[in-house]
Coordinates of C-alpha atoms in Angstrom, one line a residue:
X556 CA 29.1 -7.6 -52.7
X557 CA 30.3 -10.4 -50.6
X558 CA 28.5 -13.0 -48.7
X559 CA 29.2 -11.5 -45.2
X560 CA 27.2 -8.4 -47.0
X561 CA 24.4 -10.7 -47.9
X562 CA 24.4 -11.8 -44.6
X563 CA 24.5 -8.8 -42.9
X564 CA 21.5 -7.1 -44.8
X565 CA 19.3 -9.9 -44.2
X566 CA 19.5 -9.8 -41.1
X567 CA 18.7 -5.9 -40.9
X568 CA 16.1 -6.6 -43.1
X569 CA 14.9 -9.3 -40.7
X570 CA 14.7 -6.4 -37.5
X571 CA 13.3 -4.0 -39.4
X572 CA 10.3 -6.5 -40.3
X573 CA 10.2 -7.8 -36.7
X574 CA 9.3 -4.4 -35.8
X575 CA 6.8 -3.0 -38.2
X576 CA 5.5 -6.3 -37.0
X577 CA 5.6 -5.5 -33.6
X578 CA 4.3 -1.6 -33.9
X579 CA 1.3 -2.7 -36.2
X580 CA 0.3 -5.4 -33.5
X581 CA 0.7 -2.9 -30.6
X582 CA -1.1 -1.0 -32.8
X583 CA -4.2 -2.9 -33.6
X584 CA -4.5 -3.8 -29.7
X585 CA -4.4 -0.3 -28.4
X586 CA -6.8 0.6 -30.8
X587 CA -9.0 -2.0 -29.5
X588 CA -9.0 -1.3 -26.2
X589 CA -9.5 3.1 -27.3
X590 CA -12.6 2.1 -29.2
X591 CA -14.0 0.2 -26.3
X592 CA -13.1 2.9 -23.9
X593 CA -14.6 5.7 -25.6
X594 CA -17.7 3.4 -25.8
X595 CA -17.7 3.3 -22.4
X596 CA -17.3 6.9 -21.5
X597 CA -19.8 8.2 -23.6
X598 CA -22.5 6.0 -21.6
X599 CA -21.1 8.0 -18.7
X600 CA -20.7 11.5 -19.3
X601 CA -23.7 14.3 -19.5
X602 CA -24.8 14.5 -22.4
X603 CA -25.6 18.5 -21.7
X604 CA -21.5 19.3 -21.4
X605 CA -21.1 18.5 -25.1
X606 CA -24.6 19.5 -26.4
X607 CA -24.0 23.2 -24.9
X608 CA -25.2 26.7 -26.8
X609 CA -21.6 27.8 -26.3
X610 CA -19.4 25.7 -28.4
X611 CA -16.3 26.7 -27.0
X612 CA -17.2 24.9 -23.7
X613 CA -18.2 21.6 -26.2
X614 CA -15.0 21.8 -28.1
X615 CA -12.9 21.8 -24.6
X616 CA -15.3 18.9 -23.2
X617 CA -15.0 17.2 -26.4
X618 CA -10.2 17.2 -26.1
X619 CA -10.8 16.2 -22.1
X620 CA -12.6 13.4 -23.1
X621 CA -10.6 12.2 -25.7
X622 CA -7.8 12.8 -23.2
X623 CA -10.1 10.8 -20.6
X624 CA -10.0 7.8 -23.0
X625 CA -6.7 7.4 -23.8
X626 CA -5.6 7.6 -20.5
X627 CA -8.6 4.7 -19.7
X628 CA -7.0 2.4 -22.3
X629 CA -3.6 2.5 -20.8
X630 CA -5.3 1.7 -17.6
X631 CA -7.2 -0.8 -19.4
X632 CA -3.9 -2.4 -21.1
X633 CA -2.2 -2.2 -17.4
X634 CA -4.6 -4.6 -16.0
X635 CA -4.3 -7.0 -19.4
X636 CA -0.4 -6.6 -19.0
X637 CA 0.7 -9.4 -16.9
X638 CA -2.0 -11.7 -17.9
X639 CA -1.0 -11.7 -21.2
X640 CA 2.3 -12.2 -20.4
X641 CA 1.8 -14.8 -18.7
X642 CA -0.8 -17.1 -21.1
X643 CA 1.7 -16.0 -24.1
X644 CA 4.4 -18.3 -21.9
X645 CA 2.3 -21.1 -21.7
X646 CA 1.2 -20.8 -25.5
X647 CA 4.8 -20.2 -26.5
X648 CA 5.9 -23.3 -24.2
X649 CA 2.8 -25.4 -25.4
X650 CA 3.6 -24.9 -29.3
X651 CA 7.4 -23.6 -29.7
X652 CA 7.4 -24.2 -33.4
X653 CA 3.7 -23.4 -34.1
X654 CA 3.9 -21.3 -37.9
X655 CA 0.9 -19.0 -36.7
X656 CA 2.4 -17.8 -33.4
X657 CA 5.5 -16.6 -34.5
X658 CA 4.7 -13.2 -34.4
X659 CA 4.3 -13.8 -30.2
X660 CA 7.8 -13.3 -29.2
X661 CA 9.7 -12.1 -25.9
X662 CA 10.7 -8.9 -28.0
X663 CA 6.9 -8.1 -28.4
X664 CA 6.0 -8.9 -24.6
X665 CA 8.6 -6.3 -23.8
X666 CA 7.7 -3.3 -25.8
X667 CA 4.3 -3.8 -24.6
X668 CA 5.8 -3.4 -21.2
X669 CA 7.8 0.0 -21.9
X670 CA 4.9 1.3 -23.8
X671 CA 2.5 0.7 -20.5
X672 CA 5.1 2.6 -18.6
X673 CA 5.8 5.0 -20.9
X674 CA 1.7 6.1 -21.7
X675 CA 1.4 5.7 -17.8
X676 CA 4.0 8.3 -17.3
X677 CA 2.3 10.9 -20.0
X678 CA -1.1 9.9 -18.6
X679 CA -0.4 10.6 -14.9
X680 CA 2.1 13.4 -15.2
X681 CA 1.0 15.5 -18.4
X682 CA -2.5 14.4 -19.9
X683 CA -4.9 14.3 -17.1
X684 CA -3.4 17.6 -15.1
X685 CA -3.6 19.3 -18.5
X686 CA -7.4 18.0 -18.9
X687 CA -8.2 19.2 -15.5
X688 CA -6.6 22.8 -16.2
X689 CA -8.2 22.7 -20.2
X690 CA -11.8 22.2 -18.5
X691 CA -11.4 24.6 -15.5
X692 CA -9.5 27.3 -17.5
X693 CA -11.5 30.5 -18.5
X694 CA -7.8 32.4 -20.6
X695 CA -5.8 35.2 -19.1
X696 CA -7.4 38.1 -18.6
X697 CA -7.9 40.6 -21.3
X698 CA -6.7 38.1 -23.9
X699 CA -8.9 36.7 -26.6
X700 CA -11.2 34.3 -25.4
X701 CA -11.3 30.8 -27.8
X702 CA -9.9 27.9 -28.0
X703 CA -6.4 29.1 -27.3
X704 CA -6.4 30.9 -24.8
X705 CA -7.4 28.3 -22.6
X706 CA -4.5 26.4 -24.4
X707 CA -2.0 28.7 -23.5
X708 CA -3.5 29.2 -19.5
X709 CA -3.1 25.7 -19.1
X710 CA 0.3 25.5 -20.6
X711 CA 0.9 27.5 -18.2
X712 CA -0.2 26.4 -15.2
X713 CA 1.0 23.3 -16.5
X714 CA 4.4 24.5 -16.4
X715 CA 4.1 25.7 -12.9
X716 CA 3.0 22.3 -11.6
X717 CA 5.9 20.4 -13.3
X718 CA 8.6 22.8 -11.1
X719 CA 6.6 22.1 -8.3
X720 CA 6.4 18.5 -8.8
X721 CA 10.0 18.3 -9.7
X722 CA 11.3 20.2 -6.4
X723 CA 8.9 18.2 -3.9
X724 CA 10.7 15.2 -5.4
X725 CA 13.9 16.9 -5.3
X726 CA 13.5 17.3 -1.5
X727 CA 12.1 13.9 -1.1
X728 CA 14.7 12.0 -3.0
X729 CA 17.4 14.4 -1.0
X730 CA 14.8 13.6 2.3
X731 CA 15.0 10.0 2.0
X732 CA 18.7 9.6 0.4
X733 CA 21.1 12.1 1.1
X734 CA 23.4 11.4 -1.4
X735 CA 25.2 13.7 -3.9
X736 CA 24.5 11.4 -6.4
X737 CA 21.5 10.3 -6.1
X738 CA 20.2 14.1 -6.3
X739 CA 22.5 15.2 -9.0
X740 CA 20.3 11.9 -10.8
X741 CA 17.4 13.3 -10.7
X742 CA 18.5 16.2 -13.3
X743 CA 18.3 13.6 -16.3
X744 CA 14.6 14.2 -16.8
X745 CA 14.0 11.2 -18.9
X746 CA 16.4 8.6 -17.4
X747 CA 15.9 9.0 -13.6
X748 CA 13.3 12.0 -13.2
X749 CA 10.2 10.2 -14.2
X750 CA 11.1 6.6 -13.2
X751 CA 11.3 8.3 -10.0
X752 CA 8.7 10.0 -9.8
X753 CA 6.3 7.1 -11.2
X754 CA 7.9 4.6 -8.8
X755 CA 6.3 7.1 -5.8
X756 CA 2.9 7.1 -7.9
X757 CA 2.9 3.3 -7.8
X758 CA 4.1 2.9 -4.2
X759 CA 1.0 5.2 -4.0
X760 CA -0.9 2.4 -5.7
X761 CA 0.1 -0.2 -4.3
X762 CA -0.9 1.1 -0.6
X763 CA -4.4 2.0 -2.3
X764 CA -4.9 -1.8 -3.5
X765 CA -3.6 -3.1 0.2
X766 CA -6.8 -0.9 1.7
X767 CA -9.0 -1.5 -1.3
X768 CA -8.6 -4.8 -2.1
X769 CA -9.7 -6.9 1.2
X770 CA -12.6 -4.0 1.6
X771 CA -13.5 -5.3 -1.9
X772 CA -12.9 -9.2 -0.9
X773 CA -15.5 -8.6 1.6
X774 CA -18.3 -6.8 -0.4
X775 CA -18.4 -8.9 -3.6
X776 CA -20.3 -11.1 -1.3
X777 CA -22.7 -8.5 -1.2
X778 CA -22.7 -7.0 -4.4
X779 CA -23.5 -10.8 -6.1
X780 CA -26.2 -11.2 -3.6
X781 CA -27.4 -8.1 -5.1
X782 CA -27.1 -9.3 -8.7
X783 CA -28.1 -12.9 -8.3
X784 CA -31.4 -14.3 -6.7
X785 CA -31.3 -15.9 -3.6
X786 CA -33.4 -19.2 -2.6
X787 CA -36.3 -18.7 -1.0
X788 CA -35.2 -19.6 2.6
X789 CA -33.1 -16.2 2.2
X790 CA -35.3 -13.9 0.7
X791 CA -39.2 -13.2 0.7
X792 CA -39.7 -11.2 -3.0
X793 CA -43.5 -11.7 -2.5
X794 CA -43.4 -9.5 0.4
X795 CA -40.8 -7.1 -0.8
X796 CA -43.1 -6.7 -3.7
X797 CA -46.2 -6.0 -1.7
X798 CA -44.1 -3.4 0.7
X799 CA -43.1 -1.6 -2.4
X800 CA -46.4 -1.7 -4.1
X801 CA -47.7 0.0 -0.6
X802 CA -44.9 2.6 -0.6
X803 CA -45.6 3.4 -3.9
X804 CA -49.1 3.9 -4.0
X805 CA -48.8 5.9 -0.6
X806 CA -46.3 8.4 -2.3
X807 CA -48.7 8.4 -4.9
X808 CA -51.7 9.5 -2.8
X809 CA -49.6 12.2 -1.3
X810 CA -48.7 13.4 -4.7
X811 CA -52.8 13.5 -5.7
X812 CA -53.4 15.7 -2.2
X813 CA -50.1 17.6 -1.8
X814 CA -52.1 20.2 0.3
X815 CA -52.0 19.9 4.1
X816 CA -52.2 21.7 6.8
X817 CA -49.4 20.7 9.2
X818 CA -47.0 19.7 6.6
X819 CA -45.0 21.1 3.6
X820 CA -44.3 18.0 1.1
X821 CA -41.8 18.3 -1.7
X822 CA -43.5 17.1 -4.9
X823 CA -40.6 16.5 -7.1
X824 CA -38.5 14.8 -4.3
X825 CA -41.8 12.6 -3.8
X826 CA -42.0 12.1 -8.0
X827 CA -38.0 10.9 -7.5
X828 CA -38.8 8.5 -4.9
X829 CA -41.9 7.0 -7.0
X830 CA -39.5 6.7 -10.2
X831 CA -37.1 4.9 -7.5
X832 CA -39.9 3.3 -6.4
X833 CA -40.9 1.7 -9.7
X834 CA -37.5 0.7 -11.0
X835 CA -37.1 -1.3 -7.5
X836 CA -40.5 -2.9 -8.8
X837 CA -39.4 -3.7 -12.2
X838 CA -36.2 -5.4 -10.8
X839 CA -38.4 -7.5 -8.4
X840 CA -40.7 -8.9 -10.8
X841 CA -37.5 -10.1 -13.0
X842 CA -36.0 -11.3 -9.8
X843 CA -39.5 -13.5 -8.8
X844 CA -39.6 -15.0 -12.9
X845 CA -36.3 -16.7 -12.6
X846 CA -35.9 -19.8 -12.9
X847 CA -35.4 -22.7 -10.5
X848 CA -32.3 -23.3 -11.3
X849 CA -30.9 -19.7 -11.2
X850 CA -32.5 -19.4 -7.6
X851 CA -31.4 -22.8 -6.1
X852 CA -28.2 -23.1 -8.1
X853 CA -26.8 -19.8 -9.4
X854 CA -26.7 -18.1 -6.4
X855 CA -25.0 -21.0 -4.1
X856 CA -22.1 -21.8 -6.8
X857 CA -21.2 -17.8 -7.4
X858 CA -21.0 -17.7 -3.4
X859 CA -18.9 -21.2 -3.4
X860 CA -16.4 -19.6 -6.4
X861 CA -16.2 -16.3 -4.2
X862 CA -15.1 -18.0 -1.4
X863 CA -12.3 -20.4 -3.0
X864 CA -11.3 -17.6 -4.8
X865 CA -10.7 -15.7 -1.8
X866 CA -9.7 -18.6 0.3
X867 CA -7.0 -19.3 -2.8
X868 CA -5.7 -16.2 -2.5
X869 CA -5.2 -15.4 1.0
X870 CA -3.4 -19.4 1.2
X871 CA -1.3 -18.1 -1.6
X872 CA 0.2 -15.2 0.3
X873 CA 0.3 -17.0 3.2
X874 CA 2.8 -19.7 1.6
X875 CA 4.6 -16.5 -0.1
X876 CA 5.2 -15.3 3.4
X877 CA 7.4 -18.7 4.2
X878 CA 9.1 -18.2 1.2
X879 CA 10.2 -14.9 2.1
X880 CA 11.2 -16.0 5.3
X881 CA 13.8 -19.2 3.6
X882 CA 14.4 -18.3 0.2
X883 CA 15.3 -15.0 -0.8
X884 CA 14.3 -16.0 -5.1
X885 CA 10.8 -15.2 -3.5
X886 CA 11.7 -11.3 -3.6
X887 CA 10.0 -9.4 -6.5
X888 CA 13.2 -8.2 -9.0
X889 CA 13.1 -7.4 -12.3
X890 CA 13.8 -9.0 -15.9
X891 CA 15.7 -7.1 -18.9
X892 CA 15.4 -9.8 -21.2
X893 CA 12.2 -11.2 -21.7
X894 CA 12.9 -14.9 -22.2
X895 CA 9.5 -16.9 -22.9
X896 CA 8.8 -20.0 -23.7
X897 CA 11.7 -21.5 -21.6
X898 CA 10.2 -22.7 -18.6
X899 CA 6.8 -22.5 -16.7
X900 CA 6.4 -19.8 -14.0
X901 CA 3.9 -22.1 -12.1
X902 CA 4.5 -25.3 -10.8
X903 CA 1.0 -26.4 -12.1
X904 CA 1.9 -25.9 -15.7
X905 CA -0.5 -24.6 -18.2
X906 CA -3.5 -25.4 -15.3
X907 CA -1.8 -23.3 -12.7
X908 CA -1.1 -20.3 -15.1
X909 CA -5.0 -20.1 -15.9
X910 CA -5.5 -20.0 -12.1
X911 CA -2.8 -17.2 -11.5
X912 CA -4.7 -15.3 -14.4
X913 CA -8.3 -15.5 -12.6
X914 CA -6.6 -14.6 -9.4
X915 CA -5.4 -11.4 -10.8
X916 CA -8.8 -10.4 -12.7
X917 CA -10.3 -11.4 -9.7
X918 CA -8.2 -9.1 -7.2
X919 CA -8.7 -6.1 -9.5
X920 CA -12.1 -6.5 -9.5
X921 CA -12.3 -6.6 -5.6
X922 CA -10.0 -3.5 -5.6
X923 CA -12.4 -1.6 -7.8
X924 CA -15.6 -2.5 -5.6
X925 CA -13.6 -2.1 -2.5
X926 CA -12.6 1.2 -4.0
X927 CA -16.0 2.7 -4.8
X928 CA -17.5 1.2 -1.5
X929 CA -14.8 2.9 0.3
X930 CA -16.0 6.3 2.0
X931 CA -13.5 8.0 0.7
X932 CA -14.1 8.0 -2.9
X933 CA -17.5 7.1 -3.2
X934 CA -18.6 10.5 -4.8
X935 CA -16.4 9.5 -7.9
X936 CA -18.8 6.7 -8.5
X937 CA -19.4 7.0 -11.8
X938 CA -23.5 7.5 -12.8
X939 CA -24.9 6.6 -16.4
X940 CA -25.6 9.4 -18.5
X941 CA -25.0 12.4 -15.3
X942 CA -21.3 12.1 -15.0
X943 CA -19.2 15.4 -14.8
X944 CA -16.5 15.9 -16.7
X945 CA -14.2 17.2 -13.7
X946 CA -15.3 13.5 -12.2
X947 CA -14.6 11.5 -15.2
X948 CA -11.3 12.8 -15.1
X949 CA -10.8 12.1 -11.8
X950 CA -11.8 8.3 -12.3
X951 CA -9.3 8.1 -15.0
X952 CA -6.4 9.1 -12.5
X953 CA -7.9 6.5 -9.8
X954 CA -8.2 3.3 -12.7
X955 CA -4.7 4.3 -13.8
X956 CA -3.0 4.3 -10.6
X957 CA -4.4 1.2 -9.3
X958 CA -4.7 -0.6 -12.4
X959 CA -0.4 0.4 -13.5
X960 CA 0.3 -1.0 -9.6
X961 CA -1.4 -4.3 -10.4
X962 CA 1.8 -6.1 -11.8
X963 CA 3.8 -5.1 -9.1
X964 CA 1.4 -6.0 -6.6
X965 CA 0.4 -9.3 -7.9
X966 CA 4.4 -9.7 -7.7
X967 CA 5.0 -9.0 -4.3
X968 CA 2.3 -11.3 -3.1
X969 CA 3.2 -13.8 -5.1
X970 CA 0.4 -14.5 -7.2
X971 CA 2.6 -15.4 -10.1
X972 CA 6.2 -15.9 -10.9
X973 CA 6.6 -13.7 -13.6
X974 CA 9.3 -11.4 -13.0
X975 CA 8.4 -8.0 -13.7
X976 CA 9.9 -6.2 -16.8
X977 CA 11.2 -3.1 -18.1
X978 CA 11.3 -0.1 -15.9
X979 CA 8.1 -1.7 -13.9
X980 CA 11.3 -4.0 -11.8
X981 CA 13.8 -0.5 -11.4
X982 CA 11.5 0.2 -8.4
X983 CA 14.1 0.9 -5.4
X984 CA 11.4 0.1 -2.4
X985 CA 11.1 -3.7 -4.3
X986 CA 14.3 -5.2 -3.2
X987 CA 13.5 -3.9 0.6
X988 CA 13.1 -7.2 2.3
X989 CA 11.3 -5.8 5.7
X990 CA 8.7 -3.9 3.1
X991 CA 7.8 -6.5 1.1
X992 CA 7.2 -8.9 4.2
X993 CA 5.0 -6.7 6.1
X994 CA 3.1 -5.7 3.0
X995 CA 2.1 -9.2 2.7
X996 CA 1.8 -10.0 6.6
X997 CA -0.7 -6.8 6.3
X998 CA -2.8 -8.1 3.5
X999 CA -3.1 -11.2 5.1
X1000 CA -4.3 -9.9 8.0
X1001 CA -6.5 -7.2 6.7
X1002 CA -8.5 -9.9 4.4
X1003 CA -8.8 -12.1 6.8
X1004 CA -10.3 -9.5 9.4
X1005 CA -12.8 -8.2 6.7
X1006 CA -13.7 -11.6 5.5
X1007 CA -14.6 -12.7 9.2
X1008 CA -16.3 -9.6 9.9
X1009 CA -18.7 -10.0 6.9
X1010 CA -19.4 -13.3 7.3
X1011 CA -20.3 -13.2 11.2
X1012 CA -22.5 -10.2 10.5
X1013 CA -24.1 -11.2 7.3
X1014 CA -24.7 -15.1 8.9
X1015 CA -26.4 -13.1 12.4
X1016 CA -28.9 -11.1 9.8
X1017 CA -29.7 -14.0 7.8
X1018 CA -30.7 -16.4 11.0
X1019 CA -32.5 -13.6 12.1
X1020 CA -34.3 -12.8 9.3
X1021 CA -35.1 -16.4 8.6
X1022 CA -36.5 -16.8 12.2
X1023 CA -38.8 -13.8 11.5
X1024 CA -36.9 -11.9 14.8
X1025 CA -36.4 -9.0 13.0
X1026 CA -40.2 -8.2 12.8
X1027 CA -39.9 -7.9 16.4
X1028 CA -40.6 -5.2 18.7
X1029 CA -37.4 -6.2 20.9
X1030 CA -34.6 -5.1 19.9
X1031 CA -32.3 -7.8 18.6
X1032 CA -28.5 -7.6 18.1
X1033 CA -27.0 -6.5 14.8
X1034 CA -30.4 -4.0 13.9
X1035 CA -30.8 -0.8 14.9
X1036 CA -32.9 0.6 17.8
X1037 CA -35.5 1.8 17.8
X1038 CA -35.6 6.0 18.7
X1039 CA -37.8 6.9 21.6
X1040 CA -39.3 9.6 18.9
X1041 CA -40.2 6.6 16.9
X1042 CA -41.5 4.7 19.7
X1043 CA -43.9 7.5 20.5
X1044 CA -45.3 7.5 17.0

């Protein structure tokens, strides 16, 4: 055998290492983030769906949950994505020659990509319909009932849904682009049928974060005041204490007499309100034994962070909207070849890269708070320990969709420079200048209408609360009336 041979083998030898590599990595992490997601969901669901006398019902239960949790760690891994991406840059640009990172390569950062987009496709357009139909399926009638045959009623209402699917998006492709071409595309399934169809679901996604994620802006505000304790000067806990101490031991006394003559009480609604009741308690008195520091400090410096987070981001996309409007290398594309470790994709350097990462975690947060406060979809909240199956299911679908949009949106409002890779930058609606530029103009404007909206109301309560003008009988702007029914009482 001659040298060229030598050669030659080596270097397969060298591939085929460089992937096992690569698969038992991709491996190891997705694993990770399973284990952690069925942890998750078994906080969440009802215990009674899997503890049934009828095991059939447990065993179906048991294949949508599992189901349930894949599906959550792609979500999961979609939201880690671009991050990753982008710190594995820095490291990689950092320490080029470092023995220990070798194994962090461009060709790694790209399968990781196409497996995202690939388990997002089976999630979305096979896993969680077939969940749904597995949990809601009873068999065909007059066949034997088991296991199967709910497997082979939702195979087949599975099958039905995929023609419908297919000719909506048919018609919408033929809609939208009348071209002979474009339609006659559509019949390679793999190539252009699901990269089609999961560049709509994304579009989707992307229009959910635009509404979610300045509703979201605007409530963590809220929700940390909820979590943190405020100063003094903003909240009174000795007197919530004392009105909940009252309530409580009025319910209580009501309980002790339930029998009266104009009135027909409800003693377990009344036992839920004392249970509510106590718990509000129990969260007081942990609230009134914090410490100085968490009162005077904590809660100022998590409302400063909030607001240059928020402040950062909206001046971000502000700047990306000049861009658009002089240089056109400010349009979101796509990348085949993964190149890191070249050059920086912030100007900042390492620094900047650790400030586009918080930016992202931080906007997908907001989404998710701005998506549960939403009207909307706040009956999918999930609940510990009382959480349908049907509703689990349906929390997966919403954390996937907005969580496999979240590179693409971080990339059309500029947050980072990371192009985006794989099949995620084949989306056609991308290299549309006018859509791009009125997507950011609108989330712009729409954060910066919620942000001034919060903070006018929420500064009007607090004056007036620290003024004592709320204890009032005049009515004051920003509470509610009083009913003349009241006013008679």
């Amino acid at each position: 055998m001659e040298a060229a041979d030598y050669e030659v083998l080596s270097v397969r030898e060298q591939l085929f290492h460089e992937r096992v590599r690569e698969c038992i990595i991709s491996t190891l992490l997705f694993a990770t983030l399973y284990i952690l997601c069925h942890i998750a969901l078994t906080h969440f669901r009802k215990p009674a769906e899997f503890t049934t006398v009828d095991d059939e019902d447990a065993t179906v239960n048991k294949i949508a949950l599992e189901l349930c949790t894949f599906t959550l760690a792609v979500a999961l891994g979609a939201v880690l994505l671009l991050p990753f991406s982008i710190i594995s840059n820095e490291v990689l640009l950092s320490l080029p020659r470092n023995y220990y990172i070798q194994w962090l390569n461009g060709s790694l950062i790209h399968g990781l990509w196409n497996l995202i987009f690939l388990f997002s496709n089976l999630s979305l357009i096979f896993l969680m319909p077939f969940a749904y139909f597995f949990t809601e399926s009873e068999g065909f009638a007059g066949s034997r009932k088991g296991v199967l045959g709910r497997v082979y009623e939702t195979v087949v209402m599975l099958m039905l849904l995929t023609l419908l699917v297919l000719g909506m998006v048919w018609v919408a492709s033929a809609i939208v682009d009348n071209n002979k071409a474009s339609r006659e595309s559509l019949y390679d399934f793999w190539e252009y049928y699901l990269p089609y169809l999961y560049s709509c679901i994304s579009f989707l996604g992307v229009l959910l974060l635009l509404v979610c994620t300045p509703l979201g802006l605007a409530r963590m505000f809220s929700v940390t005041g909820k979590l943190l304790v405020k100063p003094r000067l903003l909240e009174d806990l000795e007197e919530q204490l004392y009105c909940s101490a009252f309530e409580e031991a009025a319910l209580t006394r009501r309980i002790c007499n339930p029998t009266s003559c104009w009135l027909h009480l409800d003693v377990e609604l009344l036992h839920r309100q004392v249970l509510a009741l106590q718990t509000q308690r129990v969260l007081l008195e942990k609230r009134r034994k914090a410490s100085a520091w968490q009162r005077n400090l904590g809660y100022p410096l998590a409302m400063l962070c909030l607001l240059v987070l928020t402040g950062l981001s909206v001046l971000i996309v502000a700047i990306h909207i000049l861009e658009l409007l002089i240089d056109e290398a400010a349009m979101p594309r796509g990348m085949q070849d993964a190149s890191l470790g070249q050059v920086s994709f912030s100007k900042l350097g390492a620094f900047g890269a650790v400030i586009q990462v918080i930016l992202i975690f931080y906007l997908m947060v907001s989404s998710v708070v701005g998506f549960y406060s939403s009207p909307f979809f706040r009956s999918l909240r999930p609940r510990w320990h009382d959480t349908a199956m049907t509703q689990i299911i349906g929390n997966c679908v919403c954390l996937l969709v907005l969580s496999s949009a979240l590179p693409v949106f971080s990339r059309t409002l500029g947050l980072t420079r990371f192009d985006l890779l794989g099949d995620f930058g084949r989306f056609n609606w991308l290299g549309n200048f006018y859509i791009v530029f009125l997507y950011n103009a609108a989330f712009a404007g729409l954060t910066t209408l919620c942000l001034v909206k919060t903070f006018t109301a929420a500064v009007r309560a607090e004056l007036i609360r620290a003024f004592g003008l709320d204890r009032l009988p005049l009515p004051v702007s920003g509470f509610p009336r009083a009913s003349r029914k009241s006013q008679h009482q």
